[in-house]
Every structure is written in C-alpha cells, then in structure tokens.
Coordinates of C-alpha atoms and ligand atoms in Angstrom, one line a residue:
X23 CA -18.4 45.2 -131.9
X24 CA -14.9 43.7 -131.3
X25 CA -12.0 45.5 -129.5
X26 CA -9.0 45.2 -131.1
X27 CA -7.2 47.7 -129.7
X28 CA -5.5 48.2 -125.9
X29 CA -4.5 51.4 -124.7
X30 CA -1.8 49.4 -123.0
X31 CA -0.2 48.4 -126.3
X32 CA -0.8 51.8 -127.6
X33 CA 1.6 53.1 -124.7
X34 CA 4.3 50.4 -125.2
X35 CA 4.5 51.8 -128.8
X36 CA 3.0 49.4 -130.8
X37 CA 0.6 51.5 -133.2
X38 CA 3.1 54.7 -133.5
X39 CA 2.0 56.4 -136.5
X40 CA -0.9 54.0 -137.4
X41 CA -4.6 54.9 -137.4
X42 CA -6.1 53.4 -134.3
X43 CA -10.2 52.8 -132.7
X44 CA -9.8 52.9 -128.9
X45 CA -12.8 52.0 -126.6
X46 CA -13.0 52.9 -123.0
X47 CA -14.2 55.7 -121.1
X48 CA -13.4 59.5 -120.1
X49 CA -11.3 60.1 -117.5
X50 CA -10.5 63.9 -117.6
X51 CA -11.0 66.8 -120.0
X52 CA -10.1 70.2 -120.4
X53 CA -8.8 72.6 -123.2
X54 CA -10.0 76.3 -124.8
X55 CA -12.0 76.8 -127.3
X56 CA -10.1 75.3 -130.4
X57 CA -8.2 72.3 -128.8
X58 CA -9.4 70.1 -125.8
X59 CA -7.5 67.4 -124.1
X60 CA -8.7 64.3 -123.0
X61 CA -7.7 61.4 -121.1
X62 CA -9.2 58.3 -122.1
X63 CA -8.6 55.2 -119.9
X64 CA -9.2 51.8 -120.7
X65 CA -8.4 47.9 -118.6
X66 CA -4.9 48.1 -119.4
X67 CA -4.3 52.4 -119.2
X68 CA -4.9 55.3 -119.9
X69 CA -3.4 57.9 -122.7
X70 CA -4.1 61.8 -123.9
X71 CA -6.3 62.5 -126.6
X72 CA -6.2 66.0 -128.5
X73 CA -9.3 67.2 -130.2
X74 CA -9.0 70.2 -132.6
X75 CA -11.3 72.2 -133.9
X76 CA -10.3 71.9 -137.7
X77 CA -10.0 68.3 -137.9
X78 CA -12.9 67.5 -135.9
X79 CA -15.6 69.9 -137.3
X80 CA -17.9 72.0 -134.9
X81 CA -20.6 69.3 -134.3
X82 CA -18.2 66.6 -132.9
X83 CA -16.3 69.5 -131.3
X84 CA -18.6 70.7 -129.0
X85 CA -19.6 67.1 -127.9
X86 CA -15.8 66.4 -126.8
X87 CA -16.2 70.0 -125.2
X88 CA -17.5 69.6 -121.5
X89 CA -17.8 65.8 -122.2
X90 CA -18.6 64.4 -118.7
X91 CA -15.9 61.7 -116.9
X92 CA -17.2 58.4 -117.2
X93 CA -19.0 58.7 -120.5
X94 CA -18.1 55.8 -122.7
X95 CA -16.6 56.7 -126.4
X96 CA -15.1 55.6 -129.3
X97 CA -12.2 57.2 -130.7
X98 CA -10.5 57.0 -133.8
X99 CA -7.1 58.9 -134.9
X100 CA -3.6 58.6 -135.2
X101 CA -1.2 57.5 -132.5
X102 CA 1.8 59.0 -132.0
X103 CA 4.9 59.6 -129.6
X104 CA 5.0 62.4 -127.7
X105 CA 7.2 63.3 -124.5
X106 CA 5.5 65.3 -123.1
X107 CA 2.2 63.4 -122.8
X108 CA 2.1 60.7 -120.1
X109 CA 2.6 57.5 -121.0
X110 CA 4.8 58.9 -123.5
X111 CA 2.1 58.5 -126.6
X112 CA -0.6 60.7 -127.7
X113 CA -4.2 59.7 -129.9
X114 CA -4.5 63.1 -132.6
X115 CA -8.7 62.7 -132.5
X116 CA -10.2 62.5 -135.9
X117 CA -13.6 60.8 -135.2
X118 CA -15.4 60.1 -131.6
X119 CA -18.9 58.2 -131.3
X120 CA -20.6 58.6 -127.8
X121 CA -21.5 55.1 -126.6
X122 CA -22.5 55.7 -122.7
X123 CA -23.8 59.0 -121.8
X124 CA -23.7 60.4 -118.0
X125 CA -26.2 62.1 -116.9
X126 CA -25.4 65.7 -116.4
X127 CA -28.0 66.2 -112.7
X128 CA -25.9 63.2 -111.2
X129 CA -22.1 63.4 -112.6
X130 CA -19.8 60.9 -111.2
X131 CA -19.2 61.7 -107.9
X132 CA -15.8 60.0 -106.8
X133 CA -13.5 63.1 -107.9
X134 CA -10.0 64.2 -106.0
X135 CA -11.7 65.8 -103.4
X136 CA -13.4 62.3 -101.9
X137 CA -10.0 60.5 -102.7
X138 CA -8.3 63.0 -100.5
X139 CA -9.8 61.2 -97.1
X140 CA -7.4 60.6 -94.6
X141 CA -8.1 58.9 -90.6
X142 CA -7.1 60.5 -87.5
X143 CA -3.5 60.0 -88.3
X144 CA -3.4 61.2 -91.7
X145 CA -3.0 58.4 -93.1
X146 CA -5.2 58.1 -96.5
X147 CA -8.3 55.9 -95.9
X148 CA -8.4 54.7 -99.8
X149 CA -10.4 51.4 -98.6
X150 CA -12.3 52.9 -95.5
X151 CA -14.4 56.2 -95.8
X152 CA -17.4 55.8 -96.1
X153 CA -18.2 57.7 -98.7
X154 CA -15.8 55.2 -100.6
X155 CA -17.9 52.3 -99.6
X156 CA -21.3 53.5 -100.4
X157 CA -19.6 54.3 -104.1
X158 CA -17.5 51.0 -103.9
X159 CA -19.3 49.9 -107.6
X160 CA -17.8 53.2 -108.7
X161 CA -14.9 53.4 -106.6
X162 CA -13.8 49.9 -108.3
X163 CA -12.9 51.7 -111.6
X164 CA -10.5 54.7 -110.1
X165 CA -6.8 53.6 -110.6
X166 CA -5.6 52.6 -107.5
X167 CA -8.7 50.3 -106.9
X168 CA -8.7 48.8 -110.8
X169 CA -4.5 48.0 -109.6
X170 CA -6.1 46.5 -106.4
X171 CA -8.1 44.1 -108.5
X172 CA -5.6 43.1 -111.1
X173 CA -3.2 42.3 -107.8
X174 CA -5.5 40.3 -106.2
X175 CA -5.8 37.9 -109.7
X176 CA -2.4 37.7 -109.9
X177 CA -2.2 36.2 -106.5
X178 CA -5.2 33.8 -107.3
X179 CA -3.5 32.6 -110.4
X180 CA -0.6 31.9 -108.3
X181 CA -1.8 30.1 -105.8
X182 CA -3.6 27.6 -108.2
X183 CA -0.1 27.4 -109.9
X184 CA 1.8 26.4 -107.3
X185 CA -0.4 24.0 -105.6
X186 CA -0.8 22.5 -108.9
X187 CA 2.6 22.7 -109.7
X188 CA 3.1 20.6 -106.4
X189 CA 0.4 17.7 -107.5
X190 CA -2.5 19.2 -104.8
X191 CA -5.8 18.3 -106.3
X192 CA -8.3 20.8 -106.1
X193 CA -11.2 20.3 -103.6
X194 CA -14.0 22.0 -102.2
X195 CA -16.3 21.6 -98.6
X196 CA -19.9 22.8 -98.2
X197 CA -20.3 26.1 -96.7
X198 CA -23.1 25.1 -95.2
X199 CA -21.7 23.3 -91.8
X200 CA -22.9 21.9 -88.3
X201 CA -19.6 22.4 -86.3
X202 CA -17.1 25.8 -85.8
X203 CA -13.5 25.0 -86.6
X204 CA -12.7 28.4 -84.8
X205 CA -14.4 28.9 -81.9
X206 CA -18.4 29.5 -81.8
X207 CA -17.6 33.0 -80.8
X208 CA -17.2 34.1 -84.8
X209 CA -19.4 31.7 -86.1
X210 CA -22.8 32.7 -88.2
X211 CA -25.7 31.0 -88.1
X212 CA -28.5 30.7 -91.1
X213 CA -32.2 29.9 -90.7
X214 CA -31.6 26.6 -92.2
X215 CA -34.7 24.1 -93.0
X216 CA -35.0 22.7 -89.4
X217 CA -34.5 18.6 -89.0
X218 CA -37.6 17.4 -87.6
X219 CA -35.3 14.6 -85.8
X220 CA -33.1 16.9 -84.3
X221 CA -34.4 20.6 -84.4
X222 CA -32.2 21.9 -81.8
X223 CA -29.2 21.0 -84.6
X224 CA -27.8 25.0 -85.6
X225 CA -27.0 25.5 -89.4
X226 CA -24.0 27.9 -90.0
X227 CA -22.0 29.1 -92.5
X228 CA -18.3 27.5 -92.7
X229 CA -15.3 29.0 -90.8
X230 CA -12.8 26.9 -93.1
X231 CA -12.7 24.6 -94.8
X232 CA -10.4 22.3 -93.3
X233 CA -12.9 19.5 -91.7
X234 CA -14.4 18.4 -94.6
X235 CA -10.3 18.5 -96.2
X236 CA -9.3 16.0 -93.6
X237 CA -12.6 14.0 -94.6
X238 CA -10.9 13.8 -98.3
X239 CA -7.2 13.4 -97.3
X240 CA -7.2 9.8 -97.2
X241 CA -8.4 9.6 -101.1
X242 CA -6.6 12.4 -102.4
X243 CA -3.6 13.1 -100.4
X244 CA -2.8 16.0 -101.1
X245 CA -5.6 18.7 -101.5
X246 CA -5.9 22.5 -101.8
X247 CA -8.7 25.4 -102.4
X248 CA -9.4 28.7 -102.6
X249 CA -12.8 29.6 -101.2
X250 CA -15.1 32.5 -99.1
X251 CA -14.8 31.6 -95.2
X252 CA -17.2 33.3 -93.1
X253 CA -17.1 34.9 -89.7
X254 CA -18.4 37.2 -87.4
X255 CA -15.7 39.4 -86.5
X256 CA -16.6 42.2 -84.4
X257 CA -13.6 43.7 -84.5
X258 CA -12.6 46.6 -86.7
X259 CA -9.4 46.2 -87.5
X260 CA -7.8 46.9 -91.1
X261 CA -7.1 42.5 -91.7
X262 CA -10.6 41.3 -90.4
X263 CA -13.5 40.6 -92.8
X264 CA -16.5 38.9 -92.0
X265 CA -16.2 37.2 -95.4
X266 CA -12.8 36.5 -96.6
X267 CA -11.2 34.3 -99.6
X268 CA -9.3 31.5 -97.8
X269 CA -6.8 29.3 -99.4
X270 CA -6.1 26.0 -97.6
X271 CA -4.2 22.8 -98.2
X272 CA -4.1 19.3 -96.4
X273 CA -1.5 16.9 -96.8
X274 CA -1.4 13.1 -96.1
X275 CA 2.0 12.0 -94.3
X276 CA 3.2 15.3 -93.4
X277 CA 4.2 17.1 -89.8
X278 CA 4.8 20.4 -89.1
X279 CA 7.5 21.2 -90.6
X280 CA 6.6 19.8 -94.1
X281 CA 3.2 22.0 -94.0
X282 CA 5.7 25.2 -93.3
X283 CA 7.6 24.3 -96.7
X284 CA 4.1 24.6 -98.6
X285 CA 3.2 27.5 -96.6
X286 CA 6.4 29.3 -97.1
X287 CA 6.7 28.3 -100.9
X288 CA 3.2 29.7 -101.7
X289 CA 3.7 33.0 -100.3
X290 CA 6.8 33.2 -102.1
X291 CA 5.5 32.2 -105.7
X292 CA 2.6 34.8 -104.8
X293 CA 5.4 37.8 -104.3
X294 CA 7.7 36.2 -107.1
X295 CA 4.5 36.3 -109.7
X296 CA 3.0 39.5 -108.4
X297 CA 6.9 41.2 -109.0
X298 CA 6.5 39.4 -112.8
X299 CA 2.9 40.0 -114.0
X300 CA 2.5 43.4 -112.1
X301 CA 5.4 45.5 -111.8
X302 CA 3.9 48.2 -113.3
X303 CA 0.8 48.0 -111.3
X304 CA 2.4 47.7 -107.9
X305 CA 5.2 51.2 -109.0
X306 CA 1.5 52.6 -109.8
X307 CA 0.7 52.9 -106.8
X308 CA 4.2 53.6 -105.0
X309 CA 5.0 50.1 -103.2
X310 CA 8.6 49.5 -102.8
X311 CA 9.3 46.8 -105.2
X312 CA 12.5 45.9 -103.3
X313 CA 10.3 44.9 -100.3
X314 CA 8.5 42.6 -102.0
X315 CA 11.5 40.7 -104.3
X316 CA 13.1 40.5 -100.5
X317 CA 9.7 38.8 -99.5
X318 CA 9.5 36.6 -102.7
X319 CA 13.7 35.4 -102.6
X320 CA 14.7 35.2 -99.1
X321 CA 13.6 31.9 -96.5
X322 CA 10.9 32.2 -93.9
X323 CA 12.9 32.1 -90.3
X324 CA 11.0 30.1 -87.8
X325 CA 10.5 31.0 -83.8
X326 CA 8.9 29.3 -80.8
X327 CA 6.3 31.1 -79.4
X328 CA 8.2 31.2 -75.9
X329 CA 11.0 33.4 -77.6
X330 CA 8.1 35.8 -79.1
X331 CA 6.5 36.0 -76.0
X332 CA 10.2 36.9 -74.6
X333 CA 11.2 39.5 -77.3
X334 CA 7.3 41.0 -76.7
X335 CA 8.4 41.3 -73.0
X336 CA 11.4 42.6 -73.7
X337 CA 9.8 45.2 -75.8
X338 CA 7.1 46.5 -72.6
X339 CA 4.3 44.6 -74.0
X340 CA 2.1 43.0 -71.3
X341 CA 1.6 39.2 -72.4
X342 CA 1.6 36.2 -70.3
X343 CA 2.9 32.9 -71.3
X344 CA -0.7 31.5 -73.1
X345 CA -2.2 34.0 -74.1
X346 CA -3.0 34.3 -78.1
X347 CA -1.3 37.0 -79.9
X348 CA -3.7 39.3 -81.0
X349 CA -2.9 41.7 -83.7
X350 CA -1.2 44.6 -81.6
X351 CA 1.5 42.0 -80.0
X352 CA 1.7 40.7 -83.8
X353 CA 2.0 44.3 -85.1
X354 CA 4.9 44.8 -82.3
X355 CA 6.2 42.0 -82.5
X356 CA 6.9 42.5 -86.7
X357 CA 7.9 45.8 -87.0
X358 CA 11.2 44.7 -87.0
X359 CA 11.2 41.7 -88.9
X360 CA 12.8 41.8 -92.7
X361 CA 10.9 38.9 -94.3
X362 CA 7.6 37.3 -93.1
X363 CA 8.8 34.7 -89.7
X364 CA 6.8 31.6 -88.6
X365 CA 5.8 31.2 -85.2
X366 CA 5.7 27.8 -83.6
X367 CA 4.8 25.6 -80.5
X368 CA 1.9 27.9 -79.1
X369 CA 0.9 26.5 -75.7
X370 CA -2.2 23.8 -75.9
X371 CA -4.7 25.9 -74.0
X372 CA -4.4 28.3 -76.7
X373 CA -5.6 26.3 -79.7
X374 CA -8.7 24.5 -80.9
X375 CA -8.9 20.8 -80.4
X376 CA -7.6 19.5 -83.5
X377 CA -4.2 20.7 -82.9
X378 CA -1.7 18.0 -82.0
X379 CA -0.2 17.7 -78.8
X380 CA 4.1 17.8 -79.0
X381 CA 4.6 14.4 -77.7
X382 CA 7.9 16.1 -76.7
X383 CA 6.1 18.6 -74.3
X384 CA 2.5 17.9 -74.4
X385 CA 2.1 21.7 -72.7
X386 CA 2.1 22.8 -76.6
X387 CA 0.9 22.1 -79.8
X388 CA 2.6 21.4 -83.2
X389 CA 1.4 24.4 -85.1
X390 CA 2.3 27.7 -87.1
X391 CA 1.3 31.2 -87.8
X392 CA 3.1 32.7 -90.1
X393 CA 3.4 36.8 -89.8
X394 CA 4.4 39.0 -92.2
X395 CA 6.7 42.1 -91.3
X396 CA 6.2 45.5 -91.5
X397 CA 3.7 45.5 -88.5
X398 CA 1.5 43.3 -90.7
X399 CA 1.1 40.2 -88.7
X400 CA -0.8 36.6 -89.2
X401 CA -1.3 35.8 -92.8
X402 CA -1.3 31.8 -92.7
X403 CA -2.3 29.5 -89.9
X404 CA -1.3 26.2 -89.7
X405 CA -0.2 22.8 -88.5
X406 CA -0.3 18.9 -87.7
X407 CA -3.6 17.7 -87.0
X408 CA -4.4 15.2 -83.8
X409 CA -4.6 12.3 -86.2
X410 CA -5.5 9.2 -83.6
X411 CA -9.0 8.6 -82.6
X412 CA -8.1 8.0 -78.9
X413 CA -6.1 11.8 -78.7
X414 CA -9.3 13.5 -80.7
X415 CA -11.9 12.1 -78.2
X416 CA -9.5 13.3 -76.0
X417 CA -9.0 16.6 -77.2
X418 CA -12.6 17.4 -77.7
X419 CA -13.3 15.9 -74.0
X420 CA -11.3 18.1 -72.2
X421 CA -12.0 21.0 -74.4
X422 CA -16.0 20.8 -73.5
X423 CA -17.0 20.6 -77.1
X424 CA -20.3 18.3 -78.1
X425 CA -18.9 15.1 -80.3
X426 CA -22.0 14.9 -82.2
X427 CA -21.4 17.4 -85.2
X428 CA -17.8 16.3 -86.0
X429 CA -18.5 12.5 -85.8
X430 CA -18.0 12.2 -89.6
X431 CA -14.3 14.3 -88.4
X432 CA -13.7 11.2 -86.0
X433 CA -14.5 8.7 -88.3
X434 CA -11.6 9.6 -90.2
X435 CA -9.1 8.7 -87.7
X436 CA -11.3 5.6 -87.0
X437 CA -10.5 4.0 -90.4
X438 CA -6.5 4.3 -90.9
X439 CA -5.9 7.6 -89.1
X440 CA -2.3 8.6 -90.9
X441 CA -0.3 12.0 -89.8
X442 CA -1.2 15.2 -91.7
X443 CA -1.8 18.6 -91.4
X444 CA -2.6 21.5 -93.6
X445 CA -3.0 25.1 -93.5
X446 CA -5.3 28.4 -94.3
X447 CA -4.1 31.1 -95.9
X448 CA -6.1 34.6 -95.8
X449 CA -5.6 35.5 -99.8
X450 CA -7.0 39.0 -98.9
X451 CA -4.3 39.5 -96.3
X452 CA -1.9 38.7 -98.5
X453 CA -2.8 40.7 -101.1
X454 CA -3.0 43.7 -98.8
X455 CA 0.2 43.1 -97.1
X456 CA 2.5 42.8 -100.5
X457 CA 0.7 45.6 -101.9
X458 CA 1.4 47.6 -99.0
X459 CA -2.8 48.6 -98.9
X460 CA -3.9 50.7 -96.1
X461 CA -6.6 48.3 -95.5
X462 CA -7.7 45.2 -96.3
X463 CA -11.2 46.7 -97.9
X464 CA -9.1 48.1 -100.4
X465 CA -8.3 44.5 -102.2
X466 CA -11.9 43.0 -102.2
X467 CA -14.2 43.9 -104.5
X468 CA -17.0 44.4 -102.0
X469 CA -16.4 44.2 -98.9
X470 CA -18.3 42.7 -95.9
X471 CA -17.6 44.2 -92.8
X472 CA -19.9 43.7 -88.6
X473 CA -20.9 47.1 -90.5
X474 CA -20.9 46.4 -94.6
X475 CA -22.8 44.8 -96.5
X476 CA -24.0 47.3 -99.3
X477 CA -23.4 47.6 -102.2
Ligands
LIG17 P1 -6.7 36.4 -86.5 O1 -6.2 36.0 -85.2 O2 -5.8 37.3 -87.3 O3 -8.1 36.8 -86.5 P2 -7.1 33.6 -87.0 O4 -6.2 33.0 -86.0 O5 -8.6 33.7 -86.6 O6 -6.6 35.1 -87.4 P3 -7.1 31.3 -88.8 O7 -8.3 30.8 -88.1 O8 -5.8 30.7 -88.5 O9 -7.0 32.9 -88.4 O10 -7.3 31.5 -90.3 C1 -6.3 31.3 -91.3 C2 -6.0 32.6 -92.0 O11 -7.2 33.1 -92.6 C3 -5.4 33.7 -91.2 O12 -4.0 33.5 -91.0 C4 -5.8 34.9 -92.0 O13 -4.8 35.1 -93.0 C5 -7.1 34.6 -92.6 N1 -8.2 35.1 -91.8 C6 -8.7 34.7 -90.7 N2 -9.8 35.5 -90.3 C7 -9.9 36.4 -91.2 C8 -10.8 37.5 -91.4 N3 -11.7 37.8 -90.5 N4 -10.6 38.3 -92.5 C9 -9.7 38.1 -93.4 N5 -8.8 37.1 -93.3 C10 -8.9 36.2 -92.2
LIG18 MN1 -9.7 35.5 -86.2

C-alpha cells in the first residue's frame, strides 16, 4: 500500500476532474438520509467528501452513515472545484474501504467542547488543561497541535541550516554529567552505578551542553547542537520545561559581540524560514504574519542591563541593581519592545562562574540574554567564557564551587586557553514565541512538566 495522493495537492488544484484514492482519517460527518458529508483530513489537510445514496449503493452507504471521527478510510472518487466547500475542492465518493475502526463504547473523546478550555483569564489553555494532557497522544492529531508540530520542524531544519551554512560542525556531549552548569538548584540526579573509588560522586542528567563544547572547541572551532537539556524547574510558568530541546553553539576566537551576531542571525533564519515553509500553517492558526516578517528582517538592538534595570524602575517594578531578571521583570520589561532586544553586562554576582569578567569593569560580566517582545522574554543565553586558567580557578574559588568535577573544564584553558564563547538557545521557546502559542506545552510533543510525565 503506497500513497500517492495528498489532500494538500488535492486543495491546490492539482487532480480537478481526475479520479483520485485519498488515505487519512475522519474528521467530521453529517448529512440526511440520501447524502452525507464528510470531512476527511490527512498530514497535509483536510477536504469535504459527499456520499450519495445512488452512486454509493446501500451497503457502503450506511457504513459512511454515523461513521465515527477518527476511523481510518480509503476513498476513491472524483475531485472537483467547488466554492462553496472549504478548501475550495470537493471529493464526489464513489468507493470507501474502512481501514481503522473506532470503537463505538469509547469514541474519541477530544471534541469542541474539551477544546473550549480557557484559564482564569479566559484565555484558551490549548497546551494546559489537563484533560488535554492526559489525551496529549490524541490531542497531537487535532489541527492546531498537528500545525504545532510542523512549526517546530521547520525551526529545527533551520537551525541546522544556518549553523551549517556558517561552517559549525555538529557535536554532541553526554547527558550523563558530574557537574551543574546552572546552579545545583535545577539539577536532577539518576541513581547511577556508584564508583567504588569515589561513591559520594552524584550522577545527574545534563543542564547544557556547553562544558563538554568548550572541551571540543579547540579541535573543532566552531561547534553547534540541538539536544534535550534537563532541569528541575519547580516553577510553573508557560516557558519552563523540565525537559527542553536546547540549541547551542561555541565558537573559538570570538567575544561577545561576535556570539550576538550568531545568536541574532539564527533566530532570524528561524522566523525568515518559518514565514517560507509555513505560512499557511501559522494564518491557520491566526498569528499575525506581519509580527513575525518584522522579527525575521529587522536587527536585534542591544542594552546594558543597568538601562533595563532603569527603564524597569521607571516602569514601578521593584528590582535592585543585581538581582536576575526573572520572567515578570522580562515580561514588563518587553511588552513594549518591536523586535526581540539583547541584554548585556549583567553584574558578576549574578552569573555562574564561567562568565568572563569585563576587564573594563570587573563588577560585570561579558554576557547576553536575548528577550523576545510581546511580554515573551529570554529565548537565548549567552556569552564569552573565562578562558584563562588563573581567572577560572578564580572564578570557581570565590564562587564556593568544588574543582573536582570540572577539572577536565580546566584543563582546557591549561593547554592553549584561546577566547570564546557560545550560546543556548531554548528551541521550544522559540517555537512558542513566533507562533504566538499560549504555552510552551503546546509545541512539544509530550511534555514534561515538576507535574507531567504521562503519556
Ligand atoms: P530562565 O531564566 O528563563 O529560566 P535560564 O537563564 O535558566 O532561563 P539558560 O540557562 O541561559 O536559561 O538557558 C539557555 C536557554 O535555554 C534559555 O534562554 C531558554 O531559551 C532555554 N531554557 C532554559 N531553561 C528552560 C526550561 N526550563 N524550559 C525551556 N527552555 C528553557
Ligand atoms: Mn532557568
């Protein structure tokens, strides 16, 4: 068995007036006694089918009558336009094999009532109630999800072409680590085989995976993934997974500044290829395609984060100079912004030890976050690494942290330390911020929440 046929094709007019076999699956029915109506839906769309009596005979008739959503069908007939039909085409039935039945005690239970969910504000929860989540291998096949999934590959295949298209080699790091690169506080830890030498030693599963890039940068130069990261985020916002696809680069002989051109150039060629390969998808499901070609054509302004902390002050909020932004002074702080800014210079006590000091000001360090308007906030973080072995001891000194587990992190300043930095971008984010998703659930298959982890 071969499919041949799209329904996609079929709706840009390509089989008018020509027999056709469509596979795929019942999406609605309804009709009277001599002429039903179906809507069969496939990967690429969905298009109306008319059954009549006469042509179809009684016996195939009354299986198209009352046929259940979900069942799986062949159809065979002739395509034509039609205006009033959506999509603008129309399938005239003359044959229908039943491949997948449904069965009729448990019918498929995500209908327009479930979809209907809103949260306290009204908002819809498409990617939160639970209901949705319990159902999530079902859910994944209703429109706005299947468009989800189709966005999220687009940005993948983007990511790998510009890196690519840049000369980045790609890399990949254990998951299985010693060390946090984020602060133990998110960090999970696996019952690991214990080291008879050393059984106090904690197995957990990676936060990024930048360490083991830094390990590689002095063979490959320039190096790039896309990978899970894992962390144990209690918190319950619409961004935070506790398992999340994370694209990263390094780059040899590079400050600051050059790791903001990659960072700003990816997230472009994401928007620029999502508006290309999905602008049907993303008018699907009613995001303002003028927002994103304004994400994907303009530059990224940068700001220090003194004049954030200002503007935030300005605005009311209550933040003191040092403090991390967490996502409320970000969402404050980007509700007015037109294109996604990068924010620069946070103070040292801020930031984990493998930021570099500002020989300038050695109150801050030479890094970047990169926050995306509309409220959305951090997307990318980023910056120039402490590259000498004297400032890492340093660093990890002052900050308390044991030396042990990132020896093999020192070593590579010991051996022709050189500049570099790199960054980590939260593909998921992404995703959900350019398709304007009410939460971050929506754009990951399954997703794994302090509370999800079924199905
Ligand atoms: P936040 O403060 O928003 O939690 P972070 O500072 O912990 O982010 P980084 O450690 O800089 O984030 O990670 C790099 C990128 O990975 C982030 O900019 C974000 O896009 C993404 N990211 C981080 N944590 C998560 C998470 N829990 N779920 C989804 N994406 C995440
Ligand atoms: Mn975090």
């Amino acid at each position: 068995m071969v499919k041949t046929t799209w329904i996609g094709d079929v709706q840009k007019g390509q089989y008018n007036g020509k027999e056709v076999e469509l596979m795929g699956w019942i999406k609605r029915e309804r009709g009277s006694n001599k002429l039903r109506f179906i809507v069969l839906r496939d990967s690429t769309g969905s298009i109306q089918c008319v059954g009549k009596l006469d042509a179809l005979g009684e016996k195939s008739f009354n299986l198209l009558k009352g046929i259940l959503i979900e069942t799986s069908v062949i159809l065979k007939g002739v395509v034509s336009a039609s205006e009033k039909a959506p999509g603008g085409h129309e399938l005239q039935i003359s044959s229908m094999e039943i491949v997948g039945g449904v069965n009729s005690e448990r019918p498929f239970p995500i209908n327009e009532d479930s979809l209907r969910v809103v949260d306290e504000n009204g908002s819809p929860l498409y990617g939160g109630s639970e209901f949705l989540l319990n159902h999530r291998h079902l859910y994944l096949r209703v429109g706005r999800q299947t468009t989800m999934l189709k966005l999220r590959s687009s940005a993948f295949g983007a990511i790998h072409n510009y890196f690519r298209g840049q000369e980045f080699i790609e890399y990949q790091a254990p998951n299985f680590v010693a060390g946090a690169v984020e602060g133990g506080s998110t960090l999970f830890e696996v019952p690991y085989f214990q080291d008879e030498d050393n059984p106090d030693q904690k197995v957990y599963l990676t936060q990024s995976w930048q360490l083991y890039a830094e390990a590689a940068m002095p063979a490959l130069e320039r190096l790039y993934t896309i990978a899970p990261s894992f962390r144990a985020e209690q918190s319950r916002t619409r961004r935070h997974l506790t398992e999340f696809w994370h694209a990263e680069m390094e780059m040899a002989w590079a400050n600051n500044n050059d790791i903001m051109v990659h960072g700003e150039g990816v997230v472009r060629h994401i928007a620029k290829t999502m508006l290309d390969e999905c602008e049907q998808e993303l008018t699907s499901i009613d995001r303002d395609l003028d927002l994103v070609a304004r994400y994907a054509d303009n530059p990224y302004p940068r700001m220090r984060y003194d004049e954030a902390v200002e503007i935030l002050q300005g605005k009311g909020v209550k933040i003191e100079w040092g403090e991390d932004l967490d996502h409320s002074k970000e969402s404050v702080l980007t509700k007015d912004f037109d294109v996604p800014h990068f924010l620069t210079h946070y103070p040292k006590i801020a930031k984990p030890f493998y930021h570099r000091v500002d020989p300038d000001d050695e109150k801050y360090v030479l890094c970047h976050d990169l926050l995306a308007p509309e409220g959305y906030g951090e997307i990318i973080g980023g910056g120039e690494r402490t590259w000498t072995e004297k400032e890492i001891l340093e660093r990890i000194d002052e900050e308390g942290t044991p030396r042990d587990p990132y020896q093999f992190y020192i070593d590579v300043r010991s051996y022709g330390g050189v500049p570099h930095g790199g960054f980590g971008l939260g593909v998921d984010r992404v995703v959900s911020w350019l398709a304007g998703a009410t939460s971050i659930r929506e754009v990951i298959p399954f997703p794994r929440t302090s509370r999800r982890f079924t199905p």
